[in-house]
Every structure is written in structure tokens, then in C-alpha cells.
CSV table of C-alpha atoms in Angstrom, one decimal:
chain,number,residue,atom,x,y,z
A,3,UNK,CA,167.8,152.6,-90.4
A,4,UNK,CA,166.7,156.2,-91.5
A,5,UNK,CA,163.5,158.0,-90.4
A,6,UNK,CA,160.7,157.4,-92.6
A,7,UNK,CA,159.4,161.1,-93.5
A,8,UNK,CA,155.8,161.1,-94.9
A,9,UNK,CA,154.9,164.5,-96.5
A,10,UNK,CA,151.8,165.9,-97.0
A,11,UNK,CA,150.3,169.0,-98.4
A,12,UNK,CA,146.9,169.3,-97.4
A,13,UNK,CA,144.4,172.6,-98.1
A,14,UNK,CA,143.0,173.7,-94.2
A,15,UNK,CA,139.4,175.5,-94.2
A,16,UNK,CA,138.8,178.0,-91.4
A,17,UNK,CA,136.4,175.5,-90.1
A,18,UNK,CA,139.2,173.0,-88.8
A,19,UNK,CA,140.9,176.1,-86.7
A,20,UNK,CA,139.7,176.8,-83.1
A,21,UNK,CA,138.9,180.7,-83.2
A,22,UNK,CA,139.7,183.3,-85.7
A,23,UNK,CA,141.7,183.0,-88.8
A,24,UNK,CA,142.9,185.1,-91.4
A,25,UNK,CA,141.6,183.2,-94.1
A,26,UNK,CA,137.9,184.7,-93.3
A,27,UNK,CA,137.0,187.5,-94.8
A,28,UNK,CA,136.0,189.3,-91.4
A,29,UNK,CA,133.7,192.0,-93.7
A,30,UNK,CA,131.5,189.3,-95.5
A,31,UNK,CA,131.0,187.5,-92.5
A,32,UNK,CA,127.1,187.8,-90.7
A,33,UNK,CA,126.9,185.8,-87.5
A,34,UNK,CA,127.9,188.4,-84.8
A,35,UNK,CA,128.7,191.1,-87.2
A,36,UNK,CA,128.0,194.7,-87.6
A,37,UNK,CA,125.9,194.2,-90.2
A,38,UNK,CA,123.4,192.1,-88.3
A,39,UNK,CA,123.8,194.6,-85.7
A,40,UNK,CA,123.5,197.5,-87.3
A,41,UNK,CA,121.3,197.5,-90.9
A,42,UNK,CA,117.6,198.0,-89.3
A,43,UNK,CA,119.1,201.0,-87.3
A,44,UNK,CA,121.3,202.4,-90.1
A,45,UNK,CA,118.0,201.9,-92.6
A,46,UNK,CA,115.8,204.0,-90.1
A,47,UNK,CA,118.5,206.4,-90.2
A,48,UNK,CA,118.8,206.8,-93.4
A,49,UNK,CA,115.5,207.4,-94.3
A,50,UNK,CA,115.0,210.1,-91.8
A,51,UNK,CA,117.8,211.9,-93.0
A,52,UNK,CA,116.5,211.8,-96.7
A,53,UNK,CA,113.4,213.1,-95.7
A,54,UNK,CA,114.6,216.0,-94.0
A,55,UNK,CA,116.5,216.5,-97.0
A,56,UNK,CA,113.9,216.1,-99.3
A,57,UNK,CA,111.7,218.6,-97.1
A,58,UNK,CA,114.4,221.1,-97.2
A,59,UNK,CA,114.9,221.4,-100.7
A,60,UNK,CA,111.5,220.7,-102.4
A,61,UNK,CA,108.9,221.4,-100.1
A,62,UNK,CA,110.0,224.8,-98.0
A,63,UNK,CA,110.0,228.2,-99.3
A,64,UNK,CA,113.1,229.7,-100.2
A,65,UNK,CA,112.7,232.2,-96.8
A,66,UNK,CA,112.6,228.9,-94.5
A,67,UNK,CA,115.6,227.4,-96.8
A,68,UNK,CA,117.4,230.2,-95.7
A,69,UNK,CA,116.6,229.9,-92.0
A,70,UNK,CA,117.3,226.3,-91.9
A,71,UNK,CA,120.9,227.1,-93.4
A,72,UNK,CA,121.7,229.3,-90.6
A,73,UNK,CA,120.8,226.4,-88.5
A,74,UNK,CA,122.5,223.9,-90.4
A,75,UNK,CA,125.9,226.0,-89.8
A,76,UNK,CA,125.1,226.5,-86.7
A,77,UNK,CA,124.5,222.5,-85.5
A,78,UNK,CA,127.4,221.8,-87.4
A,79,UNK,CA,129.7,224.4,-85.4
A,80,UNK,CA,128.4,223.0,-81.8
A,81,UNK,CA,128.2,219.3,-82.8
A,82,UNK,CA,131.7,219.1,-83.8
A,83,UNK,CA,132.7,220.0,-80.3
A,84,UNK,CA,131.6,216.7,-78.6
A,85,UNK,CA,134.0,214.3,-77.0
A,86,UNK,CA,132.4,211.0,-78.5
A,87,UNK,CA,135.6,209.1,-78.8
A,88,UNK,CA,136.6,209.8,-75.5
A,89,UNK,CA,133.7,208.8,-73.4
A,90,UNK,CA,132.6,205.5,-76.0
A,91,UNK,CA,136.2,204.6,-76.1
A,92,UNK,CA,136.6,204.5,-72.6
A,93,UNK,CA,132.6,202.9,-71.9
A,94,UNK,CA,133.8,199.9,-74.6
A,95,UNK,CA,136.8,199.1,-72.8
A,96,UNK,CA,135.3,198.9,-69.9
A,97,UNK,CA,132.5,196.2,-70.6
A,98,UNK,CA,135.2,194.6,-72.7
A,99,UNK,CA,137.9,194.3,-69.8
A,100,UNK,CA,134.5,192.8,-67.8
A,101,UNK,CA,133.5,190.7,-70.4
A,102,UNK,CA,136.9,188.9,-70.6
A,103,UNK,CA,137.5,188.6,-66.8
A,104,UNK,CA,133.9,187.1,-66.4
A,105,UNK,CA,134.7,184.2,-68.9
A,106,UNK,CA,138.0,184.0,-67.5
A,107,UNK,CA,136.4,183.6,-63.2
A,108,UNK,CA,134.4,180.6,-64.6
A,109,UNK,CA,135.6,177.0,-63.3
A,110,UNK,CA,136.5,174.3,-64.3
A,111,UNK,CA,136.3,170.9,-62.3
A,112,UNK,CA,138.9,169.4,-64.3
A,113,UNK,CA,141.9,169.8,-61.3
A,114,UNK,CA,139.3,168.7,-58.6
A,115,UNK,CA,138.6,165.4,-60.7
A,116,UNK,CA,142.5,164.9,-61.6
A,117,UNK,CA,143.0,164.9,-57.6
A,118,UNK,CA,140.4,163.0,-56.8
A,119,UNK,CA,141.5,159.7,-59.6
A,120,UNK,CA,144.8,160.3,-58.1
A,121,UNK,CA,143.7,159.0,-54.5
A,122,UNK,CA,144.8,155.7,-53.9
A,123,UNK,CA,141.8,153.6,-52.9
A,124,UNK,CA,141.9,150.2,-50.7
A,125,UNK,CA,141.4,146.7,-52.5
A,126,UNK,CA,137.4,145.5,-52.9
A,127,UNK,CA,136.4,149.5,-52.3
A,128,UNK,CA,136.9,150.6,-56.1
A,129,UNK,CA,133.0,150.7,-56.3
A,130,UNK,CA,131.8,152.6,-53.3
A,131,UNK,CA,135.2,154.6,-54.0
A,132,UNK,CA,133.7,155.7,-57.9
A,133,UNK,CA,130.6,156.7,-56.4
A,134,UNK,CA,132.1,159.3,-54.2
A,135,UNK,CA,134.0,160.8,-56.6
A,136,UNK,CA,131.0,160.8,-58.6
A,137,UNK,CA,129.3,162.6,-56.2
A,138,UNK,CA,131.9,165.0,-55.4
A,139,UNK,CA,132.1,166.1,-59.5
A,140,UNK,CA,128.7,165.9,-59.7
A,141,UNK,CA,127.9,168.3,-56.4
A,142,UNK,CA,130.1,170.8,-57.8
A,143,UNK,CA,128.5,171.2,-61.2
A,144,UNK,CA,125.2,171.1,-59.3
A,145,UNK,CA,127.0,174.5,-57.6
A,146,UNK,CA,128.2,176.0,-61.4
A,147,UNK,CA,124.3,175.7,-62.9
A,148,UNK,CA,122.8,177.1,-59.5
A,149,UNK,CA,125.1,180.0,-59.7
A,150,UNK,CA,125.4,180.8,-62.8
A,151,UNK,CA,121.7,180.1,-63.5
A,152,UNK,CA,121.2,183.4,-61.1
A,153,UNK,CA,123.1,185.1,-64.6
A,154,UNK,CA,122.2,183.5,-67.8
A,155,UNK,CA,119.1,184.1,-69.6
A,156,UNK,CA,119.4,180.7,-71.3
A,157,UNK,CA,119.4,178.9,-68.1
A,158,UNK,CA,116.9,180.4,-66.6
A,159,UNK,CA,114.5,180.4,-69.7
A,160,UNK,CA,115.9,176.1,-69.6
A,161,UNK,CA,115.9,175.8,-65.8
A,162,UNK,CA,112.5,178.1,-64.4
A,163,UNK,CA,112.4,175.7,-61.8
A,164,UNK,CA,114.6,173.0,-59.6
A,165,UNK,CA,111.9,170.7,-61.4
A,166,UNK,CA,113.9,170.8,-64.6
A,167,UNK,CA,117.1,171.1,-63.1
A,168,UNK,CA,116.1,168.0,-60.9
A,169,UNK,CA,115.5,166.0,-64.7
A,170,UNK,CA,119.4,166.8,-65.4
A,171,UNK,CA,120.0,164.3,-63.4
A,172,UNK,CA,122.5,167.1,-61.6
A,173,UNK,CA,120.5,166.5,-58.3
A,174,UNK,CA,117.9,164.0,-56.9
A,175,UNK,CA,114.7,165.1,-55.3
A,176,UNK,CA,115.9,164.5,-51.7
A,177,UNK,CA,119.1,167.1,-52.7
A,178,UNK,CA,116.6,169.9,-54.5
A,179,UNK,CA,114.6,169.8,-50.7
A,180,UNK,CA,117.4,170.4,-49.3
A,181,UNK,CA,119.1,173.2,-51.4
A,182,UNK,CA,115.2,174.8,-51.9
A,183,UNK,CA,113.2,176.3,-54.4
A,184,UNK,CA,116.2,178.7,-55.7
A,185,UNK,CA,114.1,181.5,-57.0
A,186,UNK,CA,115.0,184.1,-55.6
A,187,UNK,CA,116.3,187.3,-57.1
A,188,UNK,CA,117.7,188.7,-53.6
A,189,UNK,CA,121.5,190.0,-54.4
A,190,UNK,CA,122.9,188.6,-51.1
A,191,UNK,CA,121.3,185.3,-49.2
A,192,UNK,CA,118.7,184.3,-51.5
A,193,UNK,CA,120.2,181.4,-53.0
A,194,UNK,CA,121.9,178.5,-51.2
A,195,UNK,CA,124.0,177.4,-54.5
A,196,UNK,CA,126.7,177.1,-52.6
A,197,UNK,CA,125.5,174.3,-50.4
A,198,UNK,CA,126.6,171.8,-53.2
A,199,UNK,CA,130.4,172.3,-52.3
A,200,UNK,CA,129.8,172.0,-48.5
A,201,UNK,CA,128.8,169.0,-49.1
A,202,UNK,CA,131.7,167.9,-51.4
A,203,UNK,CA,134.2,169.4,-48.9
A,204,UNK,CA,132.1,167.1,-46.5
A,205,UNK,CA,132.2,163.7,-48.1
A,206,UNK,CA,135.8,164.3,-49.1
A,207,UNK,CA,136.6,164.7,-44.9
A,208,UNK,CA,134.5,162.1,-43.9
A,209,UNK,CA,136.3,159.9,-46.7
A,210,UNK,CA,139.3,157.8,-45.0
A,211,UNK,CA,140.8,157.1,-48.3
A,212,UNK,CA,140.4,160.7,-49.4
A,213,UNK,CA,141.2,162.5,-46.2
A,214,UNK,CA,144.4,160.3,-45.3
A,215,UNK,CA,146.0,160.7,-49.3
A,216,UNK,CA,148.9,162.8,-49.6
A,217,UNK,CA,146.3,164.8,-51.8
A,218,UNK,CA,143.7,165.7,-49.6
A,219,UNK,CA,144.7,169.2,-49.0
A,220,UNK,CA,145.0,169.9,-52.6
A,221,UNK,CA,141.3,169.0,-53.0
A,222,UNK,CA,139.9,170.8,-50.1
A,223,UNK,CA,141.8,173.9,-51.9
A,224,UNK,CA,140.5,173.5,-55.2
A,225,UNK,CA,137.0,172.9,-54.1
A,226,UNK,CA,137.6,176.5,-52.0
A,227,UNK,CA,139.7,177.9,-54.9
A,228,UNK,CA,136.0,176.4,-57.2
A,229,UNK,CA,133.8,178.3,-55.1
A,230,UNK,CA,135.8,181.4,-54.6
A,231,UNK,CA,135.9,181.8,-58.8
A,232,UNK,CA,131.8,181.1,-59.0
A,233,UNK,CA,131.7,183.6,-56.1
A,234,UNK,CA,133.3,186.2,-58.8
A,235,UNK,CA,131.6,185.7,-61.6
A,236,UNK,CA,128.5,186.2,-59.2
A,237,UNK,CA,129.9,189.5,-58.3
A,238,UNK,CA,129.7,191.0,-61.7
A,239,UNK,CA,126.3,190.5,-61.4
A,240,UNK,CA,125.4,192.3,-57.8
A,241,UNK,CA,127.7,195.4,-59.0
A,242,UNK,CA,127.1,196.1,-63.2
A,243,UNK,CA,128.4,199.2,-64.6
A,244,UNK,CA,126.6,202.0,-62.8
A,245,UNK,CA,123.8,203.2,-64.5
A,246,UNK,CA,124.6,207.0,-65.0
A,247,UNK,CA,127.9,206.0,-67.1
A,248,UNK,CA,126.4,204.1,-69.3
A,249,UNK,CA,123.1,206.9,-69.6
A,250,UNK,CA,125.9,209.2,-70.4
A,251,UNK,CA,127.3,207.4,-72.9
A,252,UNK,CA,123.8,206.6,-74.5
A,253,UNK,CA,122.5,209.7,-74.4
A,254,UNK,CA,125.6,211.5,-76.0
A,255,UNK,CA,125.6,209.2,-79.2
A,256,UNK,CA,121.8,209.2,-79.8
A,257,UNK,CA,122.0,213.1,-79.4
A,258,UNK,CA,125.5,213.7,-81.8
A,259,UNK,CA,123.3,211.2,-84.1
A,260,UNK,CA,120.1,213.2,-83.7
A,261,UNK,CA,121.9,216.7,-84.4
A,262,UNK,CA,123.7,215.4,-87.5
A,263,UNK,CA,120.2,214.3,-89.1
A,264,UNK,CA,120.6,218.3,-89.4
A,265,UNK,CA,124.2,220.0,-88.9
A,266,UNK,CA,125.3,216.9,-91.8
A,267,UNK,CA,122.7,218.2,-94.8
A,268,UNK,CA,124.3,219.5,-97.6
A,269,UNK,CA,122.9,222.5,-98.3
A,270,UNK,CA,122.1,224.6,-101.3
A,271,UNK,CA,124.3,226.7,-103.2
A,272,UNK,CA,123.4,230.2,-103.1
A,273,UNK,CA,126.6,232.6,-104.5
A,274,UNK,CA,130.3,232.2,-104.6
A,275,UNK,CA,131.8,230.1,-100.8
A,276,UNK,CA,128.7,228.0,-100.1
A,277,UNK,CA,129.1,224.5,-100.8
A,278,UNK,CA,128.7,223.8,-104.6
A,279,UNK,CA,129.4,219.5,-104.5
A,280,UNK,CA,125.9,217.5,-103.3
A,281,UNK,CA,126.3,214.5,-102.0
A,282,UNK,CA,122.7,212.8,-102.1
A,283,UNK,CA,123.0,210.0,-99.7
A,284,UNK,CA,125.6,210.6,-96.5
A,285,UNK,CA,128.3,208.6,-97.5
A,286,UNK,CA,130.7,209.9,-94.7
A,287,UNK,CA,127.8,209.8,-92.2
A,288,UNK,CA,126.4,206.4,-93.2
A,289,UNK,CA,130.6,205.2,-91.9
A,290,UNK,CA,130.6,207.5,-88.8
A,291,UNK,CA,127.5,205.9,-87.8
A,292,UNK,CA,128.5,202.5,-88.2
A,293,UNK,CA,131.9,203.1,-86.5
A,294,UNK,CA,130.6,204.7,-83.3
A,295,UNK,CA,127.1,203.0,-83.3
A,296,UNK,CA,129.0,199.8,-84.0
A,297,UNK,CA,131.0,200.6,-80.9
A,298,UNK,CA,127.7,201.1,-78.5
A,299,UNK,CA,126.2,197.9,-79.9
A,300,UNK,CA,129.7,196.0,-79.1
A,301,UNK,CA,129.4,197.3,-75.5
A,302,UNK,CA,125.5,196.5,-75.1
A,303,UNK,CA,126.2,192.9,-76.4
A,304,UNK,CA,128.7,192.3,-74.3
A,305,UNK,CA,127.8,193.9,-71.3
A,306,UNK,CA,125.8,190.9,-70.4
A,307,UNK,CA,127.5,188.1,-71.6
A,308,UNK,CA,125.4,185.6,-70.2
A,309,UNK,CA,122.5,186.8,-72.5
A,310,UNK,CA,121.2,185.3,-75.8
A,311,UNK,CA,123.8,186.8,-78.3
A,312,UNK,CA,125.9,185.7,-81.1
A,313,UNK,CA,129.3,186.5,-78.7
A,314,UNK,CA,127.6,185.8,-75.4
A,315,UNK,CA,129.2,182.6,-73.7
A,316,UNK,CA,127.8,179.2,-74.6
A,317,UNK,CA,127.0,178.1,-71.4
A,318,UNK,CA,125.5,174.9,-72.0
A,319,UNK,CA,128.0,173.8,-74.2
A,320,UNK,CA,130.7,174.2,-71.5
A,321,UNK,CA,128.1,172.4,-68.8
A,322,UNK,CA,128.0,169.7,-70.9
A,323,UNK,CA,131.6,169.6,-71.8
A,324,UNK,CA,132.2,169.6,-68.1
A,325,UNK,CA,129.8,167.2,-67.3
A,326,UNK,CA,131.9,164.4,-69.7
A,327,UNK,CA,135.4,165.3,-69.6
A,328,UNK,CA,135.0,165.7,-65.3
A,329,UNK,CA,133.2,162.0,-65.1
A,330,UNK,CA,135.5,160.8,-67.2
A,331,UNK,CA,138.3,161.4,-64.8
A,332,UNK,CA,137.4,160.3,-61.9
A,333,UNK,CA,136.4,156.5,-63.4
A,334,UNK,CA,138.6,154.2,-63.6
A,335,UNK,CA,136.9,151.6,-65.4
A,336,UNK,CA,139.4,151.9,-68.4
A,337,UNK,CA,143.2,151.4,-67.8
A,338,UNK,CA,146.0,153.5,-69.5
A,339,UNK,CA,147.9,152.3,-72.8
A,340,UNK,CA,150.4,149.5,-72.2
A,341,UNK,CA,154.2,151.1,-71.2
A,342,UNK,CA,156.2,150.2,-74.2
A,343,UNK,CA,159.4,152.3,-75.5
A,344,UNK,CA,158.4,155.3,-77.4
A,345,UNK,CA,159.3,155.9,-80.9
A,346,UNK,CA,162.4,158.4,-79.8
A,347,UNK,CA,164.0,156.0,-77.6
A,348,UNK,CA,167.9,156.1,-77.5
A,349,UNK,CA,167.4,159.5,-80.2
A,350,UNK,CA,169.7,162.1,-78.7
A,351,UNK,CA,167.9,164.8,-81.3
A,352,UNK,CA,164.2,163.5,-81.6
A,353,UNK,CA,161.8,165.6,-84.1
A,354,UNK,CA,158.3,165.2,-84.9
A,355,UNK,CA,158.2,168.0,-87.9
A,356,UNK,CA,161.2,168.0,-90.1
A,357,UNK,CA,161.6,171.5,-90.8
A,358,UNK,CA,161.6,172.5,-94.3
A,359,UNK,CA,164.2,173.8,-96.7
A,360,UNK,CA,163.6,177.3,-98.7
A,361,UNK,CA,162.1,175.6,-101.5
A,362,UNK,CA,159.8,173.7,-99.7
A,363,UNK,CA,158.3,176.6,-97.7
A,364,UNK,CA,154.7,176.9,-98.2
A,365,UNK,CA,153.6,180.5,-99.8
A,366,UNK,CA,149.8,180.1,-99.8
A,367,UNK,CA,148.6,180.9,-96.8
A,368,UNK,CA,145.9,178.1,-97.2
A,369,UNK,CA,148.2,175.0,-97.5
A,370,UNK,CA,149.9,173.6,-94.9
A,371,UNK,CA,152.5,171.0,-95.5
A,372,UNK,CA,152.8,168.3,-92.8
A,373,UNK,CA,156.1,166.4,-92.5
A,374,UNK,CA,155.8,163.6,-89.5
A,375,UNK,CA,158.4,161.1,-88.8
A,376,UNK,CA,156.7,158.0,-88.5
A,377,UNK,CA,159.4,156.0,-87.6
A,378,UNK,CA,163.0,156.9,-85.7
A,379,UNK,CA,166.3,155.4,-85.9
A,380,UNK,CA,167.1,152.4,-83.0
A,381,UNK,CA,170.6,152.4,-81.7
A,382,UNK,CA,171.4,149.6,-79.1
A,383,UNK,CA,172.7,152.0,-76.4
A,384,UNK,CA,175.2,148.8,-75.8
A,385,UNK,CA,177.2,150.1,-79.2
């Protein structure tokens, strides 16, 4: 019997792909763009440096036309001298290399709930035995919203209070006593979030069935290994990117900016050398601004990343993911499949896409063609 090969061609929107693709055009795009960014600054801008122009030209006396020249050759001279791309270039990479390792330090419970299922429990405890691993998920969430609640704008604008967290369902009244009011904005011992895992480290020792598995050690470590990440995300917020850095870099791209409304005016032609082409609106400096101001505005969005930005990390999105995949694990009130031989039994080369001749090869970058084997050749392993 030969494998049944079903073929497909189907057409696959950027929608259906997880992250970027190259099927969006990345200029006409809005949501987190430069152009949201950037088009109430660049209009601002713009005007101003019309206005100047238009004051130089029509409303000064030739004397003062002459004057401003001189300074216009003069600005342009000094301005050109500034290291812009050396101290942005370096600033963006630096909140950019932050903003990656702070997504990266946040936990996930998912190993601490895969140990905890895999803990054999006695016969008649199953009950009591889902409530502790309950618990134990549920503590360390509790710990990722306290901590991370110290961080995110969204949070704290969700969560003002441990009322509100309390209606989560997170915690119970009797827990939020215990753990306190959690408003403080102290850098170092104002904020018990951590109590949460000392608790979990403490039901899963005073657990026989937990502390006498072959896994117990493992859970102890990723509940440590849990904290220890929350602990550096925490970090990035008691030390930021020290203020004078990013004044420097501030300051010199508002001042090259500020001088260009004046060293980048074309000015009038007078006799043979001076500049006879006008440009009337600053094409060159209308891309120069959005390439370096475009920069800056990359760096202020992402130097918090727990703000309210397009980019900024969806925090509640990955609670709740957490929350479902995390309880999901650690019940067992739904057994696995049925064991039954797989589809590539007895196949000594198994294959799940065929691959495709020459003439088959797909060209537009929006089709995909799909080639599964539904169903593989049996051999009786006896012949």
C-alpha cells in the first residue's frame, strides 16, 4: 500500500504568522511605526523652519539678509562637526540590549507545573494532591503580578490596590494580610512579593508525596531558579540608564535639530559661487530628522518596556496565558490519548512533507504548498 499524499496550495496572510513577515509592507504599516511616532514632531518642525525661511527672505532688509548669511555659513560649518551617530548609536543599543534581556529574565511557571504533575501521588489523595499543586502555581503567579506590578504602568493603573488584586482570585483576603498593603515605592525592602514562593517552597517540603518524589529537588530549584529571574527583571528597575547619558544624548539631538532650523536654509543667490538651486521645503532635512529622531523615539519607547506603548510587553496577556496553560498542567482530571501504533510504525524512512520536485517549487512568496502524508505504508516486521 503506497502513502496517500494530499496536496494543497493554500494563499497564507501575514496574519496566520507569529511575528514579522516579509509579506508586510513595513513602510505603510501605522501601529508602532515611525510615522505615529514622529508626524506631530516632524509637523512642528517643519513649520518652524518655513517661517524662518519666510522671515529671511520676505520680511528682512537686504543688510540683515546679509548678516544672517554669514550666520547661516557659519552654523553650518560648526554643526557639521557633531558626533550624533556616535553617541545615539551607542544610547539605542543600549536600551535595546536592556529591552531584550528584560523580556527574556521574565518566568515562566510552565517547568515548575510539568514537575509538580509528574509527582506520583498515593491512591484516595488525588484531591487534596490537585489542591496543592494549585496552590503552589497559583502562589507563584501571585509573586510574578506583585513584582512586576512594582514595573508596569498597566498593572499598577489595573492593580492600585491588593483590593483589586485580591478580586483576581490570585490571593484570598487572609493571604493579602499577610503579604500587606504592597504600596510602597522603596527600591529595596518595601515590598514582600517575594513571600508567595516561600510559601510554595514551604508546602512543597511539608508535602510527603512531593518532598519524597525523585523530583523534589528539581522543584525546589525551579521555584529558586523562578524567583532569582523575577529578582532580575526587578533590577532593571532599581538601576535605569543613568541619567546624565541619556541628558547627553537628548540634549545633543534637540540642539543639532535646533541649529539646523538655521545652518540648513538655503539661502539667496547673490553673484557667481553662492548657491543658485532652492529647495523650498527641506527634503534632505525632513529624512535626517526622521532617521535620528526616529532613533531617540525607539530608545524612549523602549527604555521602559513595561509602559503603555505599541512595543511595550503585553503583560496581561502573558498573566493570563500563564494563569491557563500552568493550571492546566498540574490537573489531572483529563487522561492522555489512548497508546496505539503511530502512523510510521515499521517505516525505516518516515516523512511528513514530501519534498517537492523543481516544477513544483512554489515562486510566489505568498503560497505555500502543503504536501502531508496522511497515511504510511504497513509492513509486518515478521516478512
Amino acid at each position: 500500500m503506497k502513502p496517500t499524499i494530499i496536496k494543497s496550495k493554500r494563499k497564507v496572510t501575514p496574519e496566520q504568522i507569529l511575528g514579522e513577515t516579509r509579506t508586510a509592507l513595513i513602510l505603510n504599516r501605522w501601529s508602532s511605526s515611525i510615522w505615529k511616532l514622529l508626524w506631530k514632531d516632524l509637523l512642528v518642525y517643519t513649520i518652524l523652519y518655513l517661517i524662518i525661511g519666510l522671515v529671511y527672505r520676505f520680511a528682512l532688509p537686504e543688510e540683515y539678509q546679509i548678516h544672517l548669511e554669514s550666520f547661516i555659513k557659519y552654523c553650518h560649518t560648526q554643526n557639521a562637526g557633531l558626533p550624533l551617530t556616535f553617541l545615539l548609536g551607542f544610547y539605542v543599543s543600549l536600551v535595546v540590549s536592556r529591552w531584550w534581556s528584560q523580556y527574556c529574565s521574565l518566568p515562566w511557571p510552565d517547568t515548575i507545573a510539568t514537575f509538580l504533575r509528574a509527582v506520583k501521588m498515593k491512591e484516595g489523595g488525588e484531591e487534596e494532591a490537585r489542591i496543592t499543586r494549585r496552590t503552589i502555581v497559583r502562589y507563584c503567579l501571585l509573586a510574578y503580578l506583585l513584582c512586576v506590578r512594582r514595573l508596569s504602568i498597566k498593572l499598577r493603573k489595573k492593580f492600585p490596590t491588593m483590593r483589586e488584586v485580591i478580586q483576581t482570585g490570585l490571593v484570598t483576603e487572609a493571604e493579602a494580610e499577610r503579604i500587606g498593603e504592597e504600596d510602597s515605592v522603596r527600591q529595596h525592602g518595601g515590598s514582600n512579593w517575594w513571600m508567595p514562593l516561600l510559601w510554595s517552597t514551604e508546602i512543597a517540603e511539608n508535602d510527603v508525596n512531593i518532598s519524597s518524589a525523585p523530583v523534589y529537588g528539581f522543584i525546589q530549584m525551579n521555584i529558586a531558579g523562578y524567583r532569582q529571574k523575577l529578582t532580575d527583571v526587578l533590577t532593571y528597575g532599581h538601576v535605569p540608564i543613568p541619567l546624565v547619558y541619556s541628558q547627553v544624548v537628548h540634549l545633543a539631538v534637540y540642539f543639532y535639530f535646533g541649529v539646523s532650523l538655521i545652518s540648513e536654509q538655503w539661502i539667496i543667490w547673490r553673484k557667481d559661487g553662492d548657491e543658485v538651486v532652492y529647495l523650498y521645503y527641506p527634503f534632505f532635512m525632513t529624512m535626517k530628522f526622521l532617521f535620528y529622531f526616529g532613533w531617540l523615539r525607539v530608545a524612549e519607547t523602549l527604555y521602559n518596556p513595561f509602559g503603555e506603548d505599541d512595543d511595550d510587553f503585553a503583560i496581561e496577556e502573558l498573566l493570563n496565558r500563564h494563569i491557563k496553560v500552568a493550571m492546566k498542567i498540574v490537573d489531572k482530571t483529563e487522561a492522555p490519548p489512548t497508546l496505539q501504533k503511530d502512523a510510521f510504525w515499521d517505516i525505516m524512512n518516515p516523512q511528513v512533507m514530501k519534498e517537492m520536485d523543481d516544477q513544483d517549487q512554489v515562486h510566489d512568496e505568498d503560497d505555500v504548498t502543503i504536501q502531508l502524508i496522511t497515511s504510511q505504508e504497513k509492513r509486518d516486521p515478521r516478512k
